[in-house]
Amino acid sequence: MTDGLDGPAQLRPEELRLEELRRRLDGAAEQISQARPDAAADVRAGLAELNERLRRVHEFCDEVDERTWAAYTTGLDRGLADMAMAAAGEASVDDVVYAHAGRLEVDGWVLRLDLAGRDAPVEGRELVAGAARELDDYHAAVSAGEAPSRADVERALNELRGAAE
């Protein structure tokens, strides 16, 4: 926020919400980086990329009512806490952050589709479900100590992004 001649500049509602998301992601990046300093750069990069994706997903977030937004951010916080716990484990931090960040992005698309209501394209819900399945498979493989390919996840996420934007 910058100061103008008349005092602090006022942020629009969607800017406030996007700033709120950025602060939450920055906090998670800091927490995980402290626990795993060896992966701090990857963690910060992964969460910065998620922030950019969520900025696109939530371009209409000012239209979401307060109760729904609070429920969404509670889920985001839970997802970030799960990410932090998983990153403290044995698995590759980069893979953990990728899997969890992808899931948080999908959750953002769900909120956006819910906002569209009946006007949301049916294919959007199918693409969300497909991306969620790919992320679940990827996450399960990472949790099992495997090094899965991200190709199917990226394909599913890119199809979702392309259809929703």
mmCIF file of C-alpha atoms in Angstrom:
data_model
loop_
_atom_site.group_PDB
_atom_site.id
_atom_site.type_symbol
_atom_site.label_atom_id
_atom_site.label_comp_id
_atom_site.label_asym_id
_atom_site.label_seq_id
_atom_site.Cartn_x
_atom_site.Cartn_y
_atom_site.Cartn_z
ATOM 1 C CA MET A 1 0.000 0.000 0.000
ATOM 2 C CA THR A 2 1.372 3.433 -0.879
ATOM 3 C CA ASP A 3 0.669 6.761 0.724
ATOM 4 C CA GLY A 4 -0.834 9.533 -1.327
ATOM 5 C CA LEU A 5 -1.327 13.194 -0.569
ATOM 6 C CA ASP A 6 -4.523 12.377 1.292
ATOM 7 C CA GLY A 7 -3.052 9.520 3.356
ATOM 8 C CA PRO A 8 -2.766 5.775 2.740
ATOM 9 C CA ALA A 9 -4.078 4.532 -0.567
ATOM 10 C CA GLN A 10 -7.095 2.265 -0.202
ATOM 11 C CA LEU A 11 -6.958 -1.208 -1.668
ATOM 12 C CA ARG A 12 -9.986 -2.564 -3.487
ATOM 13 C CA PRO A 13 -11.697 -5.584 -1.856
ATOM 14 C CA GLU A 14 -10.178 -8.078 -4.288
ATOM 15 C CA GLU A 15 -6.729 -6.560 -3.730
ATOM 16 C CA LEU A 16 -7.159 -6.976 0.031
ATOM 17 C CA ARG A 17 -8.077 -10.612 -0.402
ATOM 18 C CA LEU A 18 -5.203 -11.281 -2.793
ATOM 19 C CA GLU A 19 -2.831 -9.581 -0.356
ATOM 20 C CA GLU A 20 -4.242 -11.794 2.409
ATOM 21 C CA LEU A 21 -3.455 -14.889 0.324
ATOM 22 C CA ARG A 22 0.075 -13.640 -0.400
ATOM 23 C CA ARG A 23 0.741 -13.116 3.321
ATOM 24 C CA ARG A 24 -0.496 -16.627 4.120
ATOM 25 C CA LEU A 25 1.703 -18.158 1.414
ATOM 26 C CA ASP A 26 4.719 -16.091 2.488
ATOM 27 C CA GLY A 27 4.187 -17.234 6.082
ATOM 28 C CA ALA A 28 4.064 -20.873 4.991
ATOM 29 C CA ALA A 29 7.175 -20.427 2.855
ATOM 30 C CA GLU A 30 9.023 -18.965 5.823
ATOM 31 C CA GLN A 31 7.882 -21.742 8.171
ATOM 32 C CA ILE A 32 8.862 -24.525 5.784
ATOM 33 C CA SER A 33 12.137 -22.814 4.878
ATOM 34 C CA GLN A 34 13.112 -22.611 8.533
ATOM 35 C CA ALA A 35 12.386 -26.296 8.995
ATOM 36 C CA ARG A 36 14.165 -27.278 5.767
ATOM 37 C CA PRO A 37 16.778 -24.602 4.983
ATOM 38 C CA ASP A 38 18.300 -26.939 2.378
ATOM 39 C CA ALA A 39 15.152 -26.494 0.270
ATOM 40 C CA ALA A 40 14.294 -22.863 1.077
ATOM 41 C CA ALA A 41 14.775 -21.640 -2.503
ATOM 42 C CA ASP A 42 12.540 -24.382 -3.948
ATOM 43 C CA VAL A 43 9.877 -23.787 -1.308
ATOM 44 C CA ARG A 44 9.802 -20.035 -1.880
ATOM 45 C CA ALA A 45 9.737 -20.485 -5.663
ATOM 46 C CA GLY A 46 6.923 -23.042 -5.494
ATOM 47 C CA LEU A 47 4.771 -20.884 -3.241
ATOM 48 C CA ALA A 48 5.502 -17.735 -5.264
ATOM 49 C CA GLU A 49 4.301 -19.602 -8.359
ATOM 50 C CA LEU A 50 1.176 -20.704 -6.460
ATOM 51 C CA ASN A 51 0.569 -17.084 -5.472
ATOM 52 C CA GLU A 52 0.660 -16.013 -9.126
ATOM 53 C CA ARG A 53 -1.730 -18.794 -10.103
ATOM 54 C CA LEU A 54 -4.123 -17.925 -7.295
ATOM 55 C CA ARG A 55 -4.069 -14.268 -8.376
ATOM 56 C CA ARG A 56 -5.417 -15.393 -11.772
ATOM 57 C CA VAL A 57 -7.890 -17.839 -10.238
ATOM 58 C CA HIS A 58 -9.292 -15.241 -7.854
ATOM 59 C CA GLU A 59 -9.639 -12.250 -10.138
ATOM 60 C CA PHE A 60 -13.314 -12.099 -9.097
ATOM 61 C CA CYS A 61 -12.773 -12.920 -5.437
ATOM 62 C CA ASP A 62 -14.469 -9.696 -4.343
ATOM 63 C CA GLU A 63 -17.752 -11.305 -5.447
ATOM 64 C CA VAL A 64 -17.356 -14.161 -2.930
ATOM 65 C CA ASP A 65 -19.292 -13.546 0.276
ATOM 66 C CA GLU A 66 -17.380 -13.230 3.562
ATOM 67 C CA ARG A 67 -18.541 -16.571 4.959
ATOM 68 C CA THR A 68 -17.482 -18.492 1.850
ATOM 69 C CA TRP A 69 -14.159 -16.644 1.701
ATOM 70 C CA ALA A 70 -13.495 -17.408 5.385
ATOM 71 C CA ALA A 71 -14.209 -21.104 4.769
ATOM 72 C CA TYR A 72 -11.903 -21.057 1.745
ATOM 73 C CA THR A 73 -9.027 -19.421 3.634
ATOM 74 C CA THR A 74 -9.502 -21.853 6.529
ATOM 75 C CA GLY A 75 -9.082 -24.680 4.023
ATOM 76 C CA LEU A 76 -6.057 -22.915 2.541
ATOM 77 C CA ASP A 77 -4.488 -22.641 5.992
ATOM 78 C CA ARG A 78 -5.148 -26.346 6.605
ATOM 79 C CA GLY A 79 -3.569 -27.204 3.257
ATOM 80 C CA LEU A 80 -0.526 -25.061 4.011
ATOM 81 C CA ALA A 81 -0.159 -26.713 7.438
ATOM 82 C CA ASP A 82 -0.365 -30.145 5.799
ATOM 83 C CA MET A 83 2.277 -29.029 3.320
ATOM 84 C CA ALA A 84 4.562 -27.896 6.144
ATOM 85 C CA MET A 85 4.168 -31.205 7.977
ATOM 86 C CA ALA A 86 4.805 -33.227 4.825
ATOM 87 C CA ALA A 87 7.830 -31.093 3.921
ATOM 88 C CA ALA A 88 9.393 -31.930 7.270
ATOM 89 C CA GLY A 89 9.381 -35.619 6.328
ATOM 90 C CA GLU A 90 11.633 -37.744 4.206
ATOM 91 C CA ALA A 91 10.116 -37.010 0.786
ATOM 92 C CA SER A 92 11.607 -34.501 -1.635
ATOM 93 C CA VAL A 93 10.478 -31.051 -0.503
ATOM 94 C CA ASP A 94 10.117 -29.928 -4.109
ATOM 95 C CA ASP A 95 7.718 -32.814 -4.821
ATOM 96 C CA VAL A 96 5.760 -32.178 -1.615
ATOM 97 C CA VAL A 97 5.381 -28.466 -2.357
ATOM 98 C CA TYR A 98 4.403 -29.211 -5.959
ATOM 99 C CA ALA A 99 1.716 -31.724 -4.937
ATOM 100 C CA HIS A 100 0.241 -29.549 -2.204
ATOM 101 C CA ALA A 101 0.436 -26.326 -4.211
ATOM 102 C CA GLY A 102 -1.343 -28.017 -7.103
ATOM 103 C CA ARG A 103 -4.101 -29.176 -4.774
ATOM 104 C CA LEU A 104 -4.481 -25.661 -3.334
ATOM 105 C CA GLU A 105 -4.749 -24.270 -6.857
ATOM 106 C CA VAL A 106 -7.482 -26.805 -7.676
ATOM 107 C CA ASP A 107 -9.311 -25.761 -4.506
ATOM 108 C CA GLY A 108 -9.155 -22.185 -5.784
ATOM 109 C CA TRP A 109 -10.703 -23.243 -9.096
ATOM 110 C CA VAL A 110 -13.481 -25.007 -7.169
ATOM 111 C CA LEU A 111 -14.267 -21.731 -5.400
ATOM 112 C CA ARG A 112 -14.309 -19.896 -8.721
ATOM 113 C CA LEU A 113 -16.633 -22.495 -10.279
ATOM 114 C CA ASP A 114 -18.884 -22.292 -7.235
ATOM 115 C CA LEU A 115 -19.022 -18.526 -7.709
ATOM 116 C CA ALA A 116 -20.153 -19.045 -11.294
ATOM 117 C CA GLY A 117 -22.899 -21.348 -10.035
ATOM 118 C CA ARG A 118 -25.171 -22.621 -12.771
ATOM 119 C CA ASP A 119 -23.232 -20.604 -15.334
ATOM 120 C CA ALA A 120 -20.105 -22.684 -14.695
ATOM 121 C CA PRO A 121 -19.337 -24.955 -17.628
ATOM 122 C CA VAL A 122 -19.914 -28.655 -16.932
ATOM 123 C CA GLU A 123 -16.503 -29.403 -18.389
ATOM 124 C CA GLY A 124 -14.970 -27.169 -15.714
ATOM 125 C CA ARG A 125 -16.173 -29.470 -12.950
ATOM 126 C CA GLU A 126 -14.932 -32.498 -14.894
ATOM 127 C CA LEU A 127 -11.545 -30.868 -15.382
ATOM 128 C CA VAL A 128 -11.350 -30.020 -11.667
ATOM 129 C CA ALA A 129 -12.116 -33.648 -10.793
ATOM 130 C CA GLY A 130 -9.519 -34.889 -13.297
ATOM 131 C CA ALA A 131 -6.830 -32.548 -11.972
ATOM 132 C CA ALA A 132 -7.644 -33.568 -8.395
ATOM 133 C CA ARG A 133 -7.284 -37.269 -9.327
ATOM 134 C CA GLU A 134 -3.923 -36.668 -11.007
ATOM 135 C CA LEU A 135 -2.709 -34.718 -7.974
ATOM 136 C CA ASP A 136 -3.915 -37.439 -5.605
ATOM 137 C CA ASP A 137 -2.015 -40.065 -7.634
ATOM 138 C CA TYR A 138 1.098 -37.877 -7.690
ATOM 139 C CA HIS A 139 0.865 -37.199 -3.948
ATOM 140 C CA ALA A 140 0.406 -40.901 -3.182
ATOM 141 C CA ALA A 141 3.500 -41.745 -5.238
ATOM 142 C CA VAL A 142 5.561 -39.041 -3.486
ATOM 143 C CA SER A 143 4.339 -40.271 -0.091
ATOM 144 C CA ALA A 144 5.417 -43.801 -1.051
ATOM 145 C CA GLY A 145 8.933 -42.533 -1.761
ATOM 146 C CA GLU A 146 8.619 -42.741 -5.523
ATOM 147 C CA ALA A 147 9.719 -40.068 -8.010
ATOM 148 C CA PRO A 148 6.629 -39.750 -10.216
ATOM 149 C CA SER A 149 6.387 -37.826 -13.446
ATOM 150 C CA ARG A 150 4.580 -34.501 -13.357
ATOM 151 C CA ALA A 151 3.495 -34.742 -16.995
ATOM 152 C CA ASP A 152 -0.054 -35.983 -16.330
ATOM 153 C CA VAL A 153 -0.553 -33.477 -13.511
ATOM 154 C CA GLU A 154 0.653 -30.600 -15.685
ATOM 155 C CA ARG A 155 -1.568 -31.694 -18.569
ATOM 156 C CA ALA A 156 -4.633 -31.833 -16.288
ATOM 157 C CA LEU A 157 -3.855 -28.482 -14.642
ATOM 158 C CA ASN A 158 -3.204 -26.801 -17.984
ATOM 159 C CA GLU A 159 -6.504 -28.113 -19.373
ATOM 160 C CA LEU A 160 -8.278 -26.737 -16.297
ATOM 161 C CA ARG A 161 -6.552 -23.365 -16.537
ATOM 162 C CA GLY A 162 -7.245 -23.110 -20.252
ATOM 163 C CA ALA A 163 -10.938 -23.928 -19.893
ATOM 164 C CA ALA A 164 -11.522 -21.712 -16.889
ATOM 165 C CA GLU A 165 -9.714 -18.597 -18.029
#
